[in-house]
Structures are given as structure tokens and as C-alpha cells.
Amino acid sequence: MIESTDEDQYFPRVPYFYNGKNVFLTGATGFVGAVLLETLLRCIPGIKSIYILVRSKKNVQPEIRKEQIFNKKIFEKLKEETPELLEKVHLIAGDISLPNLGMKEADAQLLIQEVSIIFHCAAIISFTKPLDFILRSNTLSLCSVLELCRKMRKLDALVYTSTVYSNCNRLNFPLKEMVYRLPFHANQFIDLLINEDNVKLQELISQCKPDWPNPYTFSKCLAENVIMDTASDLPIAIIRPSLVICTWKQPIAGYIEENSGLAALTLGTGKGFIKVLHGDPNVKLNMVPADIVANAHVLAAWSVGTKKCASPFIVNCTASENLHIKLGEYSESLNRFAKDFPLPQAFEEQSKLIIEPNQYLFIIYKAYYHYLPAIVLDVMLRILGKKPRIYSLYRFLDTVMCAVSFFLSHPFEYERNNLEHLDKLIEPEDRKDVYLDFSDANFLEMSLSSTKVCPFYDWKIDRKTQSERQRVKHKRHIVIKSIQWAFLMICCLLIYWIFSLFFF
């Protein structure tokens, strides 16, 4: 443990603030939560214990899922150099969608007695799940965390992970580092949710204007309002990340997971499955590295816990101009990397992504590039006695893209004064481990690093070798192009036939 001086007791540096303290973390199985867990273990050697909330998933028990966290590549350095630090992590079985986080009473009492810092990162990040499910996981879970905080004997700080898109329904810029208030008290929504009165809940939400593009963004706005309406007296920080991309520096450069941030879009495009997007190629994507988001959490708890910043302290964790990239430029980068660094389990040879802002042209493009080949290929699979699934995958993709297109079609700007203020508070001795200045970050360099460390670039996940996969992609590409050209020829012949009926 790092020893502190008398002066540090009054103005503690970051590691001194965490010395001997216990932390409770939700969301450790997710991307941001895992990076935050690694950051706490690596950068705060004096931390006493970290309790992580983990649920069973797909018949995989919490104990196994905890081991899966430590098997991630970002923990390799810790396991090699200081494996004893992993022993500080203790499992709490639970589920954020359940009352009291689904914890046993004994576990809850342990947290109440021992924990002084909470990071609530867990959330259902889905644009397709039902509203009541999203709200129970993302909003009621926060209510349970706040109840826990009220009972704690030595609470120093609660850091809640929100999103800059919690107020994306407001297109007046810049979006400020403040909680935008709903027209009704948060408890009105919570009571209807608890009583399962979905009809009245929907009616109440419909009266909140302008509309949110999906339940996820509304759930985060409501959660922020819960804090303001019921817990503004507690030491709380709200971190709002923009699009979370791979790590910039620590613990390794370029690490990202398959279902995080833009990774799903990147993979779908790079594997040749997604060929058309509904969006504006000139809209800028605001990207923030995962290690910056984790550092912002660590520093926000420190700043609120030491009263360096007033509570509730709200931080728009967003990019400066260097990672504020046009969608069209992002697409061009994807094309280049997909050719230079082929992805395992690819569907087809990657071609230039079409980004179409016009809704009607987008429908035509996706019918031609997505659904026409999908229908024919599924028929071929049926003939071969295999399960047809390509059409259903594109249907699911459409559901997701319907919600995502809002963010790819509208520009956003954010205040980031509190992020810059937090950066100024960091002592020079601490900047090596916990940093917030990423003005030197370069998107292309970060993407290049990803090809070396990301699990979805590992060819061990593909049953075929790289040359075999290339042949499969090429054959599928020829089949799909043949289907499209045959369709165009039929259309031309049909037009010619109709034309001949009238003019010959």
C-alpha cells in the first residue's frame, strides 16, 4: 500500500484516495467495466478489495464468468507481473434486472458494511429490447444502487455510467453537462414501471417531447432524472461517454470487444455482410477511447469523494476534433483495413460501403444488395438440406439499423468543460497511469493496433485457414454478383418487353 503524508490526508492524490478502500463494480463483464476493473487493479495498488456483480448467463455460472473476465487479453500483463492483485476481486452473484440487484441479503450487508466507492456501469445496451425490460435493467437497477448507498456507513462516491445520447432527442447544440429535466417527477415513471402499468407508462413517456429514438436513450435520461429527483444530496458523478472505441494506450493499445461501440458495425462491414447504411456520410462520429472512459470514472470518484468537484458532477466524456470523424471517412478506413487485414469468419469479399441519406434510395439499395441475394441463397440452402438464415439475419440487422440510423443522420455537439477541468486536477505524478488528455490519439494508428490484439482478428476462431476462407468468400462473391446481374438482366428484359408492347 502507498503511504501518504499528512498533507495528502487533506488534498489526497488519486492513489492515496483509494488506499485501503473497498469498491463495488457492476458491469465488469462488459467492455467498459472490464477496462475499468483492470485500471483499478493496475493503477491503484493500495485498493483493498473490489466486489463485482455478475449474473449467470446462458447457463454459465457467475464463477465461470468471473474467470472469463480474467481470460481477456487486457488482463494478461497483470496475470504475468502481479497475479496477486487478481485476488482482490470478489464475486457477488446478482442481476441488475432484479430487485435489490438480485443479491443475497448477506452479500448486500457485506457491501453496506465494507464498501465506500461504487461504480455502476452495468446496463442493457440494446435498441431492440422492449421498453419495460430496458427500464427495469437500466433505471430500476440505479434505484437499487441508490438504496444501497443510503444504507452505507462510509460512502465516498457513486459514479454512474450514462451516455451522451441520453439527451439526443434535443437537437439544440451544444448539449451541456447538466441533467435535462423531464416534465414529470422521476418517481411517476418508476411507480408505473413497478406496478407493470405499461399503458400508462407509455402515455406518460409520449408526453415527454421531443421523442427519443429508442428506449435505451430514454432509460438513461430517466436514470439521470432519478439521481436529481431522489439523490442529489449524495456524492455522485455521472459519466457520459460518446461512442466508445478501442483502448488508446493502457493496458494495451487497440483492444476492443466484438459487441462494443462501433465494433459490431465495423465487423459487419469488414466481413462483407453489411453493404448499405442509412446515414449521412458528412455526419461526424464522436469517438472516445475505452481507457479514457475508465480513467474518467476513476478520477470522477476521486474528485467527488475529495470534494474537489461539486456533486452531482456531470462529465461529457467526448472527443476533441482529432477523434471527431466523418462517417464517410470512417467507412473509407474500414474498406482499407478490411483489404489489408482480412477478418476470420467473413461472409463475402468486402466492397465499398454505400452510405445513403435518402430513405427511399436506401430501401432500393438494401433490397438489391441485402435481400435479393439473401432470398436466393436461403433457397439454395433449403435445397441442400441446410437451415436458411441469411434473410432472418438481414431482418435483424434492419431492426438494429432502424434505431442506429438516427445517430448516423444527425450531427451532435457537446460541452466538455468538466472533462477538461478534471484533467487539470490530475497531479503530474499520476498522469502516467490515469490520463484524460488524448489530443494525440490517431484513429488509423488505433485501428492498426486493434488488428494485433483484438479477439475477433484471431484466426483460431475460424475453422478454415486464411486461404480457405478467401476461396469461400470469393465463391460467395461470384454467386451473389451472378444473382444481382441476373436480376438486372431480367429487369431489363421486362422493361424491353413492356416497351415493345406499346411502341412496336
C-alpha positions as MATLAB code, in Angstrom:
seq = 'MIESTDEDQYFPRVPYFYNGKNVFLTGATGFVGAVLLETLLRCIPGIKSIYILVRSKKNVQPEIRKEQIFNKKIFEKLKEETPELLEKVHLIAGDISLPNLGMKEADAQLLIQEVSIIFHCAAIISFTKPLDFILRSNTLSLCSVLELCRKMRKLDALVYTSTVYSNCNRLNFPLKEMVYRLPFHANQFIDLLINEDNVKLQELISQCKPDWPNPYTFSKCLAENVIMDTASDLPIAIIRPSLVICTWKQPIAGYIEENSGLAALTLGTGKGFIKVLHGDPNVKLNMVPADIVANAHVLAAWSVGTKKCASPFIVNCTASENLHIKLGEYSESLNRFAKDFPLPQAFEEQSKLIIEPNQYLFIIYKAYYHYLPAIVLDVMLRILGKKPRIYSLYRFLDTVMCAVSFFLSHPFEYERNNLEHLDKLIEPEDRKDVYLDFSDANFLEMSLSSTKVCPFYDWKIDRKTQSERQRVKHKRHIVIKSIQWAFLMICCLLIYWIFSLFFF';
ca = [
       0.000    0.000    0.000;
       1.217    3.522   -0.848;
       1.932    5.591    2.240;
       0.520    9.126    2.341;
       1.706   12.223    4.153;
      -0.341   14.473    6.441;
      -0.809   16.906    3.584;
      -2.210   14.104    1.437;
      -4.908   13.500    4.045;
      -6.397   16.877    3.167;
      -5.568   17.034   -0.541;
      -5.056   13.374   -1.476;
      -3.664   12.328   -4.815;
      -5.634    9.722   -6.742;
      -3.915    6.569   -5.373;
      -3.994    7.913   -1.794;
      -7.747    8.489   -2.021;
      -8.314    4.797   -2.848;
      -5.828    3.440   -0.280;
      -7.387    0.725    1.890;
     -10.858    1.226    0.436;
     -13.344   -1.294   -0.928;
     -15.057   -0.805   -4.277;
     -18.283   -2.225   -5.701;
     -18.413   -2.517   -9.509;
     -21.325   -3.552  -11.714;
     -20.844   -4.330  -15.385;
     -17.400   -5.926  -15.094;
     -18.304   -8.499  -17.747;
     -18.854   -5.715  -20.284;
     -16.204   -3.881  -22.262;
     -16.015   -0.604  -20.318;
     -16.474   -2.405  -16.979;
     -13.619   -4.816  -17.719;
     -11.280   -1.983  -18.727;
     -12.260   -0.092  -15.552;
     -11.613   -3.186  -13.401;
      -8.161   -3.614  -14.941;
      -7.396    0.099  -14.459;
      -8.317   -0.027  -10.769;
      -6.138   -3.081  -10.169;
      -3.142   -1.793  -12.132;
      -3.169    1.890  -11.194;
      -4.424    1.745   -7.586;
      -2.199   -0.826   -5.820;
      -3.436    0.286   -2.403;
      -7.061   -0.603   -3.073;
      -8.258   -3.204   -0.583;
     -10.986   -5.154   -2.398;
     -13.183   -4.915   -5.490;
     -16.567   -6.612   -5.367;
     -18.031   -7.297   -8.827;
     -21.676   -8.089   -9.530;
     -22.021  -10.972  -12.006;
     -25.114  -12.857  -13.146;
     -25.433  -16.280  -14.707;
     -25.872  -16.128  -18.478;
     -26.840  -18.881  -20.892;
     -26.301  -21.489  -18.154;
     -22.808  -20.144  -17.445;
     -22.493  -19.595  -13.708;
     -21.107  -16.341  -12.203;
     -17.916  -18.080  -11.031;
     -17.126  -19.178  -14.593;
     -17.952  -15.723  -15.969;
     -15.547  -14.178  -13.467;
     -12.782  -16.412  -14.828;
     -13.779  -15.400  -18.356;
     -13.182  -11.759  -17.427;
      -9.611  -12.524  -16.353;
      -9.021  -14.529  -19.533;
      -9.405  -11.363  -21.589;
      -6.247  -10.086  -23.228;
      -6.233   -6.848  -21.229;
      -5.511   -8.840  -18.053;
      -2.514  -10.739  -19.459;
       0.062   -8.250  -18.174;
      -1.453   -8.258  -14.673;
      -1.514  -12.058  -14.546;
       2.134  -12.223  -15.618;
       3.572   -9.454  -13.434;
       1.280   -9.106  -10.386;
      -1.151  -12.055  -10.283;
      -1.771  -11.461   -6.558;
      -3.781   -8.331   -7.465;
      -6.488  -10.508   -9.004;
      -7.116  -11.979   -5.546;
      -8.550   -8.597   -4.527;
     -11.532   -9.203   -6.803;
     -14.502  -10.898   -5.098;
     -17.667  -12.171   -6.709;
     -21.176  -11.040   -5.788;
     -23.822  -13.088   -7.590;
     -26.716  -10.941   -8.761;
     -28.700   -9.484  -11.635;
     -29.368   -5.782  -12.285;
     -32.845   -6.536  -13.669;
     -33.999   -7.913  -10.285;
     -34.981   -6.072   -7.082;
     -32.010   -5.305   -4.836;
     -29.809   -6.258   -7.825;
     -30.727   -9.901   -7.226;
     -28.200  -10.137   -4.381;
     -28.411  -12.321   -1.306;
     -29.077  -10.417    1.900;
     -25.694  -11.417    3.308;
     -23.915  -10.011    0.248;
     -25.896   -6.781    0.455;
     -24.963   -6.392    4.122;
     -21.308   -7.014    3.275;
     -21.371   -4.158    0.762;
     -23.184   -1.865    3.209;
     -20.551   -2.524    5.876;
     -17.397   -2.507    3.756;
     -17.777   -0.547    0.515;
     -17.170    3.188    0.167;
     -16.983    3.647   -3.632;
     -19.457    2.353   -6.207;
     -19.104    2.250   -9.992;
     -22.455    1.418  -11.590;
     -21.511    0.589  -15.190;
     -23.929   -2.269  -15.881;
     -26.658   -1.650  -18.446;
     -28.579   -3.319  -21.229;
     -27.254   -1.595  -24.344;
     -29.899   -2.631  -26.830;
     -32.082   -0.705  -29.248;
     -34.391   -3.655  -29.882;
     -35.430   -4.929  -26.431;
     -38.899   -3.987  -25.037;
     -39.223   -0.710  -23.136;
     -40.158   -2.239  -19.764;
     -37.199   -4.658  -19.893;
     -34.772   -1.843  -20.705;
     -36.149    0.382  -17.936;
     -36.011   -2.387  -15.331;
     -32.379   -3.107  -16.130;
     -31.150    0.432  -16.689;
     -33.311    2.554  -14.380;
     -34.662    0.358  -11.586;
     -31.159   -1.026  -11.082;
     -29.971    2.507  -10.366;
     -32.775    2.861   -7.810;
     -31.465   -0.290   -6.094;
     -27.930    1.108   -6.118;
     -29.139    4.388   -4.598;
     -30.964    2.469   -1.842;
     -27.698    0.650   -1.159;
     -25.844    3.965   -0.985;
     -28.307    5.330    1.570;
     -27.524    2.413    3.877;
     -23.747    2.562    3.520;
     -21.810    3.721    6.552;
     -18.896    5.248    4.676;
     -19.972    6.196    1.147;
     -17.374    8.398   -0.548;
     -18.640    8.380   -4.123;
     -21.036    6.787   -6.596;
     -20.109    7.003  -10.269;
     -22.937    6.252  -12.697;
     -22.217    5.404  -16.328;
     -24.706    7.146  -18.587;
     -24.297    8.170  -22.248;
     -24.045   11.448  -24.130;
     -27.040   10.201  -26.120;
     -29.319   10.381  -23.079;
     -30.450   13.740  -24.484;
     -30.061   13.010  -28.190;
     -33.710   13.985  -28.677;
     -32.647   17.611  -28.191;
     -31.003   18.818  -31.358;
     -30.080   22.234  -29.984;
     -26.318   22.421  -29.506;
     -24.078   22.044  -27.710;
     -25.525   19.519  -25.263;
     -24.471   20.763  -21.849;
     -23.016   18.971  -18.854;
     -26.266   19.142  -16.941;
     -29.268   16.898  -16.375;
     -32.049   17.831  -18.757;
     -35.195   17.567  -16.680;
     -38.265   15.587  -17.678;
     -41.648   17.305  -17.326;
     -42.680   14.798  -14.631;
     -41.006   13.665  -11.412;
     -38.947   10.509  -11.928;
     -40.968    8.608   -9.319;
     -44.054    8.791  -11.533;
     -42.302    6.690  -14.153;
     -40.799    4.361  -11.544;
     -44.153    3.705   -9.835;
     -45.829    2.796  -13.148;
     -42.903    0.539  -14.017;
     -43.006   -1.269  -10.666;
     -46.801   -1.679  -10.940;
     -46.366   -3.026  -14.508;
     -48.804   -0.457  -15.893;
     -47.201   -0.318  -19.321;
     -50.107    1.501  -20.975;
     -49.944    4.496  -18.637;
     -46.146    4.365  -18.721;
     -46.178    4.670  -22.499;
     -48.692    7.519  -22.272;
     -46.501    9.376  -19.792;
     -43.413    8.922  -21.962;
     -45.315   10.094  -25.047;
     -45.942   13.405  -23.282;
     -42.183   13.982  -22.937;
     -41.154   15.864  -26.049;
     -39.219   15.682  -28.267;
     -39.234   11.897  -28.702;
     -36.209    9.690  -28.043;
     -35.128    7.435  -30.935;
     -35.141    4.268  -28.784;
     -35.885    3.002  -25.240;
     -32.184    2.778  -24.324;
     -31.532    6.511  -24.633;
     -34.722    7.330  -22.729;
     -33.770    4.893  -19.949;
     -30.510    6.776  -19.430;
     -32.266   10.154  -19.372;
     -34.757    8.840  -16.819;
     -31.909    7.420  -14.712;
     -30.214   10.814  -14.620;
     -33.514   12.366  -13.541;
     -33.824    9.747  -10.790;
     -30.493   10.962   -9.422;
     -31.561   14.607   -9.495;
     -35.025   13.962   -8.044;
     -34.106   11.483   -5.326;
     -30.344   11.515   -4.631;
     -28.858   14.913   -5.396;
     -27.596   15.072   -1.797;
     -25.318   12.046   -2.287;
     -21.723   12.324   -3.613;
     -22.410   11.341   -7.221;
     -20.703   11.704  -10.579;
     -22.336   10.939  -13.928;
     -20.021    9.918  -16.774;
     -21.456   10.255  -20.271;
     -19.239    8.547  -22.879;
     -19.810    9.057  -26.592;
     -19.020    6.180  -28.992;
     -16.551    4.007  -27.081;
     -13.795    2.651  -29.294;
     -10.643    0.640  -28.584;
      -8.101    1.486  -25.911;
      -5.577    4.157  -26.821;
      -2.625    3.335  -24.534;
      -3.341    1.194  -21.483;
      -3.237   -1.640  -20.668;
      -2.596   -2.449  -24.342;
      -3.249   -0.257  -27.364;
      -6.114   -1.155  -29.684;
      -8.131   -3.579  -27.529;
     -11.890   -3.704  -28.163;
     -14.567   -6.376  -27.883;
     -16.978   -7.586  -30.526;
     -20.227   -6.182  -29.144;
     -18.958   -2.807  -28.004;
     -19.389    0.634  -29.527;
     -18.760    0.675  -33.258;
     -17.214   -2.805  -33.267;
     -20.399   -4.543  -34.466;
     -20.718   -2.140  -37.413;
     -17.003   -2.466  -38.150;
     -17.169   -6.271  -38.163;
     -20.379   -6.453  -40.180;
     -18.874   -4.206  -42.842;
     -15.410   -5.745  -42.754;
     -16.834   -9.238  -43.197;
     -18.777   -8.132  -46.266;
     -22.193   -8.659  -44.691;
     -23.282   -5.024  -44.330;
     -23.143   -3.292  -47.716;
     -25.603   -0.418  -47.261;
     -26.165    2.061  -44.422;
     -28.841    4.674  -43.932;
     -26.994    7.786  -42.833;
     -25.266   10.986  -43.830;
     -21.620   10.484  -44.905;
     -20.831   14.013  -43.674;
     -22.089   13.413  -40.122;
     -19.237   13.275  -37.648;
     -18.871   10.350  -35.246;
     -17.656   11.374  -31.797;
     -15.302    8.636  -30.563;
     -13.648    8.213  -27.185;
     -11.061    5.538  -26.281;
     -12.086    2.990  -23.658;
      -9.097    3.725  -21.403;
     -10.087    7.412  -21.320;
     -13.605    6.409  -20.226;
     -12.189    4.163  -17.481;
      -9.829    6.905  -16.294;
     -12.718    9.390  -16.216;
     -14.576    7.037  -13.835;
     -11.568    6.680  -11.532;
     -10.949   10.428  -11.458;
     -14.616   11.362  -11.076;
     -14.939    9.235   -7.914;
     -11.751   10.852   -6.565;
     -12.886   14.405   -7.372;
     -16.343   13.965   -5.832;
     -15.056   11.960   -2.858;
     -12.484   14.640   -2.004;
     -14.989   17.441   -2.739;
     -12.719   18.877   -5.403;
     -15.848   18.941   -7.581;
     -19.403   19.613   -6.509;
     -21.955   16.805   -6.636;
     -23.651   15.773   -8.820;
     -20.656   16.142  -11.121;
     -21.580   15.521  -14.776;
     -18.901   14.774  -17.359;
     -19.471   14.564  -21.108;
     -16.668   12.124  -21.908;
     -16.363   13.048  -25.565;
     -13.687   13.542  -28.199;
     -11.963   16.672  -29.328;
     -11.502   17.266  -33.052;
      -8.890   14.537  -33.548;
     -11.443   11.736  -33.000;
     -14.451   13.575  -34.411;
     -14.509   11.760  -37.754;
     -16.966   11.898  -40.656;
     -18.954    8.739  -41.277;
     -17.715    8.682  -44.882;
     -14.082    8.852  -43.727;
     -14.746    6.104  -41.203;
     -16.208    3.945  -43.976;
     -13.150    4.503  -46.189;
     -10.910    3.448  -43.306;
     -12.953    0.257  -42.903;
     -12.544   -0.563  -46.594;
      -8.784   -0.122  -46.422;
      -8.355   -2.196  -43.270;
     -10.648   -4.995  -44.437;
      -8.475   -5.450  -47.519;
      -5.157   -5.221  -45.680;
      -6.261   -7.250  -42.645;
      -8.845   -9.917  -43.622;
     -11.247  -10.910  -40.866;
     -11.940  -14.524  -39.847;
     -15.415  -15.962  -40.492;
     -16.036  -13.407  -43.243;
     -19.257  -13.682  -45.258;
     -18.164  -12.231  -48.590;
     -15.390  -10.191  -50.143;
     -15.607   -6.710  -48.670;
     -16.757   -3.969  -51.047;
     -17.204   -0.228  -50.611;
     -19.919    0.560  -48.072;
     -22.799    2.583  -49.536;
     -23.987    5.326  -47.181;
     -27.311    6.657  -48.405;
     -29.105    9.593  -46.694;
     -32.295    9.295  -48.788;
     -34.764    6.870  -47.187;
     -36.293    5.702  -50.479;
     -32.986    5.126  -52.237;
     -31.746    3.284  -49.133;
     -34.722    0.886  -49.359;
     -33.912    0.192  -53.019;
     -30.222   -0.334  -52.276;
     -30.789   -2.702  -49.365;
     -33.338   -4.702  -51.378;
     -30.757   -5.159  -54.138;
     -27.587   -5.636  -52.075;
     -29.005   -7.395  -48.988;
     -32.385   -9.056  -49.510;
     -32.163  -10.232  -53.128;
     -29.026  -12.359  -52.551;
     -30.339  -13.422  -49.111;
     -33.563  -14.863  -50.535;
     -31.799  -16.779  -53.322;
     -29.050  -18.068  -51.016;
     -31.623  -19.229  -48.467;
     -33.475  -21.120  -51.212;
     -30.194  -22.779  -52.159;
     -29.596  -23.704  -48.505;
     -33.049  -25.280  -48.315;
     -32.349  -27.319  -51.438;
     -29.096  -28.519  -49.871;
     -30.995  -29.521  -46.719;
     -29.479  -26.778  -44.562;
     -31.165  -24.221  -42.354;
     -31.879  -20.913  -44.142;
     -30.733  -17.991  -42.008;
     -29.343  -15.169  -44.167;
     -32.691  -13.446  -44.727;
     -33.505  -13.541  -40.990;
     -30.076  -12.080  -40.183;
     -30.736   -9.169  -42.509;
     -34.157   -8.680  -40.902;
     -32.493   -8.452  -37.505;
     -29.881   -6.092  -38.938;
     -32.691   -3.885  -40.252;
     -34.228   -3.681  -36.796;
     -30.945   -2.544  -35.294;
     -30.077   -0.172  -38.135;
     -33.508    1.436  -37.910;
     -32.568    2.732  -34.457;
     -28.904    3.386  -35.246;
     -29.638    5.439  -38.388;
     -30.816    8.318  -36.202;
     -27.279    8.711  -34.853;
     -25.775    8.336  -38.325;
     -28.020   11.045  -39.744;
     -27.899   13.802  -37.112;
     -24.872   15.834  -36.008;
     -24.208   16.318  -32.293;
     -22.018   18.705  -30.351;
     -21.183   18.529  -26.648;
     -19.753   20.660  -23.929;
     -16.670   19.063  -22.399;
     -15.701   21.675  -19.830;
     -15.905   19.278  -16.881;
     -13.725   16.707  -18.639;
     -11.096   19.381  -19.242;
     -11.459   20.600  -15.640;
     -10.977   17.057  -14.357;
      -7.848   16.742  -16.476;
      -6.375   19.883  -14.876;
      -6.875   18.407  -11.403;
      -4.586   15.424  -12.063;
      -1.235   15.671  -10.321;
       1.826   15.278  -12.609;
       2.874   12.123  -10.692;
      -0.473   10.451  -11.508;
      -0.691   11.309  -15.216;
       1.309    8.275  -16.286;
      -1.449    5.950  -15.047;
      -4.664    7.993  -15.178;
      -4.757   10.454  -18.053;
      -7.561   12.313  -19.837;
      -5.682   14.237  -22.497;
      -5.977   12.225  -25.718;
      -5.383   15.045  -28.196;
      -2.551   12.978  -29.704;
      -4.763    9.949  -30.368;
      -4.918    8.920  -34.022;
      -7.805    6.809  -35.320;
      -5.789    4.999  -38.010;
      -2.996    4.118  -35.592;
      -5.522    2.836  -33.046;
      -7.222    0.735  -35.729;
      -3.883   -0.719  -36.757;
      -3.181   -1.682  -33.150;
      -6.569   -3.430  -32.989;
      -5.557   -5.897  -35.690;
      -2.815   -7.212  -33.398;
      -4.691   -7.598  -30.113;
      -8.454   -7.926  -30.710;
     -10.016  -11.379  -30.252;
     -12.056  -11.120  -33.464;
      -8.824  -10.853  -35.513;
      -7.581  -14.171  -34.118;
      -7.813  -16.783  -36.876;
      -8.164  -19.557  -34.300;
     -11.892  -18.728  -34.147;
     -12.270  -19.708  -37.822;
     -12.478  -23.379  -38.716;
     -10.922  -22.533  -42.087;
      -7.427  -21.278  -42.851;
      -6.976  -17.788  -44.258;
      -6.519  -19.110  -47.812;
      -9.560  -21.410  -47.489;
     -11.662  -18.548  -46.146;
     -10.515  -16.371  -49.054;
     -11.730  -19.015  -51.521;
     -15.095  -19.293  -49.738;
     -15.511  -15.505  -49.791;
     -14.595  -15.352  -53.482;
     -17.017  -18.135  -54.451;
     -19.810  -16.499  -52.461;
     -18.958  -13.158  -54.048;
     -19.293  -14.672  -57.541;
     -22.636  -16.282  -56.641;
     -24.023  -13.042  -55.182;
     -22.859  -10.957  -58.150;
     -24.379  -13.520  -60.512;
     -27.697  -13.264  -58.667;
     -27.631   -9.476  -58.878;
     -26.659   -9.399  -62.548;
     -29.295  -11.998  -63.420;
     -31.890   -9.875  -61.622;
     -30.798   -6.778  -63.591;
     -30.968   -8.677  -66.870;
     -34.476   -9.899  -66.057;
     -35.497   -6.326  -65.200;
     -34.049   -5.061  -68.486;
     -35.828   -7.770  -70.475;
     -39.069   -6.989  -68.660;
     -38.713   -3.278  -69.424;
     -37.895   -4.083  -73.045;
     -40.966   -6.343  -73.313;
     -43.265   -3.674  -71.826;
     -41.706   -1.033  -74.044;
     -42.175   -3.230  -77.141;
     -45.877   -3.762  -76.379;
     -46.515   -0.034  -76.637;
     -44.151    1.047  -79.387;
     -43.842   -1.901  -81.767;
];
